[in-house]
Tab-separated table of C-alpha atoms in Angstrom:
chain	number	residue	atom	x	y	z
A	32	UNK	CA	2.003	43.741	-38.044
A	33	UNK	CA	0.612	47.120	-39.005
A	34	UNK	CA	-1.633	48.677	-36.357
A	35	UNK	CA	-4.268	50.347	-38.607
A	36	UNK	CA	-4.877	51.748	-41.660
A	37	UNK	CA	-4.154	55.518	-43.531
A	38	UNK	CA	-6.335	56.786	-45.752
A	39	UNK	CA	-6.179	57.870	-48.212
A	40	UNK	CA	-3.345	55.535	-50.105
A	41	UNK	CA	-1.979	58.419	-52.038
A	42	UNK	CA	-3.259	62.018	-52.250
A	43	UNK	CA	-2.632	64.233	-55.150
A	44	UNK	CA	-3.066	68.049	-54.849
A	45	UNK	CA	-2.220	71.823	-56.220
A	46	UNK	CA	-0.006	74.054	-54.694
A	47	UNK	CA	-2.120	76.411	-51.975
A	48	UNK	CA	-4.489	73.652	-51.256
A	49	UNK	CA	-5.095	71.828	-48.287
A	50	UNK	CA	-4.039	68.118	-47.325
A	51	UNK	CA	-5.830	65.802	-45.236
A	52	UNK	CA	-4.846	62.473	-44.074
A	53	UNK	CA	-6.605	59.540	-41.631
A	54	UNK	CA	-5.066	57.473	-39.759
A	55	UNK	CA	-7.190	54.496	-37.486
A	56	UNK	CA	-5.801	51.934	-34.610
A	57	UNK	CA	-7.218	49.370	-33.061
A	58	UNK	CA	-5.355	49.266	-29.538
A	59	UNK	CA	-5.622	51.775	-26.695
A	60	UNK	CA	-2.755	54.413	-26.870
A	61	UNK	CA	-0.372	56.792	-24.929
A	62	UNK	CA	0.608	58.672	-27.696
A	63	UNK	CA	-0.001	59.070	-31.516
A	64	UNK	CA	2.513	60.323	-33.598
A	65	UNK	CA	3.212	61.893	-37.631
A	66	UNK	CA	6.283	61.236	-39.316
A	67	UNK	CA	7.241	62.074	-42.503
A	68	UNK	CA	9.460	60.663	-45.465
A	69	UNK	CA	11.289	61.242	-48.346
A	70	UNK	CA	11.684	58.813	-51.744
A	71	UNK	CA	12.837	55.985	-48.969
A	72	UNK	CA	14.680	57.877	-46.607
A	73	UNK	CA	15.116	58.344	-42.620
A	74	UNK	CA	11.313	59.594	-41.134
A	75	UNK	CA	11.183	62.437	-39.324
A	76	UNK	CA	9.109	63.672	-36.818
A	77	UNK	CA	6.729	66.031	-36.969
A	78	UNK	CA	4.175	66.569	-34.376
A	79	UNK	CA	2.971	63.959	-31.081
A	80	UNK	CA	-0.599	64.054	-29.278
A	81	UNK	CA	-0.664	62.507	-26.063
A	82	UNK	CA	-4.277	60.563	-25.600
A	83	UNK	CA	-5.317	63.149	-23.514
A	84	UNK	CA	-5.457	65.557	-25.806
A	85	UNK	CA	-7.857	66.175	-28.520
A	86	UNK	CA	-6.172	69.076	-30.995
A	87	UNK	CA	-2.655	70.120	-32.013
A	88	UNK	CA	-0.777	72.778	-33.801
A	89	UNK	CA	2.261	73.107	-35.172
A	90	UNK	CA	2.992	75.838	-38.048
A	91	UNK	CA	0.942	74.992	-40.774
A	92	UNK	CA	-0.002	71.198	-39.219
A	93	UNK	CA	-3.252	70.590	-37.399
A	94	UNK	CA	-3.508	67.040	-35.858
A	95	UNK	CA	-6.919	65.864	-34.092
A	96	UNK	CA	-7.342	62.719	-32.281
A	97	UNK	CA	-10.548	60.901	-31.895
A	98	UNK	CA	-9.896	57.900	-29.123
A	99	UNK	CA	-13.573	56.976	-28.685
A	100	UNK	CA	-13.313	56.233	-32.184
A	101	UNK	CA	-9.419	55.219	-32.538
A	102	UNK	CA	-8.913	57.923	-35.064
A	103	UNK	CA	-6.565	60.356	-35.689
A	104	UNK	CA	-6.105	63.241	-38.977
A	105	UNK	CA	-3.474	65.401	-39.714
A	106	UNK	CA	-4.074	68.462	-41.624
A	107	UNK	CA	-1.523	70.381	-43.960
A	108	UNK	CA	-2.300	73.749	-44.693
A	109	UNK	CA	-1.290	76.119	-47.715
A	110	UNK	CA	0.559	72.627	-49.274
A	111	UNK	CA	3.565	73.335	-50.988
A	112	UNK	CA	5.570	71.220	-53.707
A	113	UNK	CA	8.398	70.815	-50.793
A	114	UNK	CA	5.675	68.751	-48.634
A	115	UNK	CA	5.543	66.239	-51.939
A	116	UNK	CA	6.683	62.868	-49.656
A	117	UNK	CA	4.889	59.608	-48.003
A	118	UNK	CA	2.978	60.727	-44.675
A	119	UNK	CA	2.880	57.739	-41.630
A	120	UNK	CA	1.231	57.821	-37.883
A	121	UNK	CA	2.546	55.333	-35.656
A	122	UNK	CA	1.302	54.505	-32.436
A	123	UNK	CA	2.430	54.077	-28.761
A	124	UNK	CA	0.901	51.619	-26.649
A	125	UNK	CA	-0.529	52.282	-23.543
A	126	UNK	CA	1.263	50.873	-20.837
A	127	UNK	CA	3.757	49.827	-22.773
A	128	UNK	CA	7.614	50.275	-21.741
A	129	UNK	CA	9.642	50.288	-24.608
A	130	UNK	CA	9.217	53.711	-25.350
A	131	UNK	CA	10.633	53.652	-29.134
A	132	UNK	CA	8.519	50.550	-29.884
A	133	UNK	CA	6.269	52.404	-32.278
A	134	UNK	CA	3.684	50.709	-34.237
A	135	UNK	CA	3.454	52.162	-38.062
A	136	UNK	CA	0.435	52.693	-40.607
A	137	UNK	CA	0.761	52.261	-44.015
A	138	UNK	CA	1.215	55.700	-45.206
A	139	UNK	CA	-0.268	58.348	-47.450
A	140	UNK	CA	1.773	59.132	-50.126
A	141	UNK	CA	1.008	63.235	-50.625
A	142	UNK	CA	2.007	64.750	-54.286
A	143	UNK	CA	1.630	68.205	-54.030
A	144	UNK	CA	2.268	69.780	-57.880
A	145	UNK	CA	3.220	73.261	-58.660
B	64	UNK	CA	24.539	68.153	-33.355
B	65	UNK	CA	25.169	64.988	-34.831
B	66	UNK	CA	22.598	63.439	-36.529
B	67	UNK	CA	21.674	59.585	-36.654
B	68	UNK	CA	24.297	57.753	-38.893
B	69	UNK	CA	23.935	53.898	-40.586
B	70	UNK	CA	26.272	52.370	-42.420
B	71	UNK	CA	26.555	51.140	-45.038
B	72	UNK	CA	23.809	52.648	-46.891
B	73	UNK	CA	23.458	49.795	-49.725
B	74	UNK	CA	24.525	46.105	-49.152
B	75	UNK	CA	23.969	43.048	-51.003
B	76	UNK	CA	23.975	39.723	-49.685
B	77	UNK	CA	23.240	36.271	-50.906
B	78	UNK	CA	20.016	33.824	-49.039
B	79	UNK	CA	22.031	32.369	-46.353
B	80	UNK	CA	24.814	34.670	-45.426
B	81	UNK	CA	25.027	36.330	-42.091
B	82	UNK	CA	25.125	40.892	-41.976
B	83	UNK	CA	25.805	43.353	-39.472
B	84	UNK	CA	24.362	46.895	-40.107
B	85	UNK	CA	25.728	50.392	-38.058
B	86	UNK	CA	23.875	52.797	-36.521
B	87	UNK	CA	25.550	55.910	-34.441
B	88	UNK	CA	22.795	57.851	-32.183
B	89	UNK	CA	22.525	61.452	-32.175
B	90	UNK	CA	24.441	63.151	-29.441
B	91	UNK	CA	23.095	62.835	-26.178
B	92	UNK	CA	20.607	60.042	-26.744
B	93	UNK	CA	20.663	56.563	-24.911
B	94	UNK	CA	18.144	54.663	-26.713
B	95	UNK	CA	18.352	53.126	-29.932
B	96	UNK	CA	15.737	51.561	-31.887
B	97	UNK	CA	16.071	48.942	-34.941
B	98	UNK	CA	13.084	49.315	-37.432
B	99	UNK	CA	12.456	47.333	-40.530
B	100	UNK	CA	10.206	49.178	-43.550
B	101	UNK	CA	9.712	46.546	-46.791
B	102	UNK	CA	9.019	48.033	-49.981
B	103	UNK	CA	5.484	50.169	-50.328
B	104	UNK	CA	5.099	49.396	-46.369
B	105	UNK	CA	5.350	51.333	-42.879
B	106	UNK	CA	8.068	50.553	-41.113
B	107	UNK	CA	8.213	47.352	-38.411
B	108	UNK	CA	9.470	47.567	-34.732
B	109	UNK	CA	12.431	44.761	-34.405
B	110	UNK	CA	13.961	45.803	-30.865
B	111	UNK	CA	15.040	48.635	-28.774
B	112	UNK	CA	17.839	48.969	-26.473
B	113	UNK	CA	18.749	51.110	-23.585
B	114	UNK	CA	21.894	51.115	-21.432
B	115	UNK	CA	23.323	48.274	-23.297
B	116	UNK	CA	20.442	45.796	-22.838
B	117	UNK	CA	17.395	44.797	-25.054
B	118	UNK	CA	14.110	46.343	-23.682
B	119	UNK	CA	11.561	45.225	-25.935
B	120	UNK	CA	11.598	43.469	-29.217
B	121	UNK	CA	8.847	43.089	-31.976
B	122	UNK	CA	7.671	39.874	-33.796
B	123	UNK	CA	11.355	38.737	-35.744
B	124	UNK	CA	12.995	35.606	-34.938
B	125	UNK	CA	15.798	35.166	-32.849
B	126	UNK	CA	18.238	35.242	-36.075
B	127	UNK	CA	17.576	39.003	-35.525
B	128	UNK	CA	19.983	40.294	-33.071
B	129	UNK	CA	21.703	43.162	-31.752
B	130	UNK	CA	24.271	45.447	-29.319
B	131	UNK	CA	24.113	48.623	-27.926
B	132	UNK	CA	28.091	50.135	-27.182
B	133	UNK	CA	28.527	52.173	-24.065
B	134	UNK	CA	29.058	55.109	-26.357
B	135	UNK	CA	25.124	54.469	-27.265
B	136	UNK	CA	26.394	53.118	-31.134
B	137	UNK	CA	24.360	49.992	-32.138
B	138	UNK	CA	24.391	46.999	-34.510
B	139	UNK	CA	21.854	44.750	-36.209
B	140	UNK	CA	22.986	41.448	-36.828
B	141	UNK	CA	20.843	39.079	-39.251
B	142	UNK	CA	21.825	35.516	-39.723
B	143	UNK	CA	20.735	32.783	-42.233
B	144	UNK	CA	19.077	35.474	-44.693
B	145	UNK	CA	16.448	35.146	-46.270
B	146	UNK	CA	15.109	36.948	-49.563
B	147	UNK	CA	12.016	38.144	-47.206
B	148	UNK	CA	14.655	40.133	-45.485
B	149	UNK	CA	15.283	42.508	-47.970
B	150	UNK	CA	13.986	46.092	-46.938
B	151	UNK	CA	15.353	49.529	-46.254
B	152	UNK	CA	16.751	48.710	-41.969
B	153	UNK	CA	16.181	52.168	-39.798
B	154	UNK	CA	17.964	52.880	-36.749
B	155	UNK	CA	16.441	55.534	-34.242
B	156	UNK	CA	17.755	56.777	-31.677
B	157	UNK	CA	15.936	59.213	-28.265
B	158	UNK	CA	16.406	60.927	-25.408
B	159	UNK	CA	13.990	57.917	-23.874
B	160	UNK	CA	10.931	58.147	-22.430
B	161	UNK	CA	8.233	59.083	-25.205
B	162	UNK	CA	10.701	61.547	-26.771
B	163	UNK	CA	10.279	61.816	-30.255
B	164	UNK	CA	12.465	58.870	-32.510
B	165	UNK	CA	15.061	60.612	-35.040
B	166	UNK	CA	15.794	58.159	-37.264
B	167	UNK	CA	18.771	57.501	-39.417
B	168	UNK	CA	18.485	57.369	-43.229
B	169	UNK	CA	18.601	53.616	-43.274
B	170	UNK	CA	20.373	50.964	-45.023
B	171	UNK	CA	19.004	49.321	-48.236
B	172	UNK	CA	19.637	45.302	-47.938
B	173	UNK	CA	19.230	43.064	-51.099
B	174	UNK	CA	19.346	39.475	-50.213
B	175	UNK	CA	19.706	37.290	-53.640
């Protein structure tokens, strides 16, 4: 079962614009997660927040998490066409020990045109 | 370094049959994670192993099974398919712990 929900579905922007996607859970976490992937290819990672932290950078990514409200976003800055793919946050459960059980949104599917 | 490999990358089967996917993890890591993803969908845990043994498996049925080799490889093994099983199988693999998963490019099963 999916663990929450993205949002938006898909996301169309220009070049030089910024890119915003939500991401909600419903169970109490160690550790959110963004991957990233390509026309149905492998995901890769991109950026982890443990629950104890509230902000993260990464080059041009910002992620927040919101626990109190089970919330997460992950910002792209300065989009370009290259960061045209499908966006997903999975979550870690806390307490849990099977540390690559990861639990998967939907995904936002970004189109960033030229 | 070696990146996460599956094999084979397409495979067609018919409802009933029995298939066993590949999945070599990147150097260095011992845990190896089997992921389904359906068609417009996020992907699904199915099980993880570490040191050879199964350490935690998502909601599939027991026809879902798998092996980790001491070299850290790993199969999927599906029996009695179904046409529900047809999705694009991942295979990640980690240093453990809450390292991050680097996942493999998958394998596209059709089941007719």
């Amino acid at each position: 079962s999916q663990q929450g929900e993205e949002d938006p579905q898909a996301l169309s922007i220009q070049e030089g614009e910024n890119a915003t996607m939500n991401c909600s859970y419903k169970t109490s976490i160690n550790n959110l997660q963004w991957y990233r992937q390509n026309s149905g290819r492998g995901l890769v990672h991109l950026i982890l927040i443990r629950s104890n932290e509230r902000e993260k950078h990464s080059g041009r990514l910002r992620v927040t998490l919101d626990t109190s409200k089970k919330s997460s976003s992950l910002l792209i800055t300065a989009s370009r066409a290259a960061d045209t793919a499908s966006y997903f946050c999975a979550t870690a459960d806390a307490g849990g020990t099977s540390y690559g059980k990861l639990t998967f949104g939907q995904g936002t599917i970004l189109t960033v045109h030229p | 370094e070696t990146g996460v490999t599956q094999s084979p990358t397409h495979l067609i089967k018919t409802r009933g049959q029995q298939v066993t996917l590949r999945c070599s993890s990147q150097s260095g890591h011992n845990t190896v994670s089997w992921y389904q993803q359906a068609l417009g969908q996020g992907p699904q845990f199915i099980f993880q192993y570490y040191r050879e043994e199964e350490n935690g498996r998502g909601n599939f049925p027991p026809r879902f099974s798998g092996l980790q080799f001491p070299n850290y490889s790993s199969e999927l093994n599906v029996n009695a398919l179904e046409l529900d099983d047809s999705a694009l199988y991942l295979c990640a693999s980690s240093l453990g712990g809450w390292s991050p998963l680097h996942f493999g490019n998958g394998t596209r099963l059709t089941v007719t």
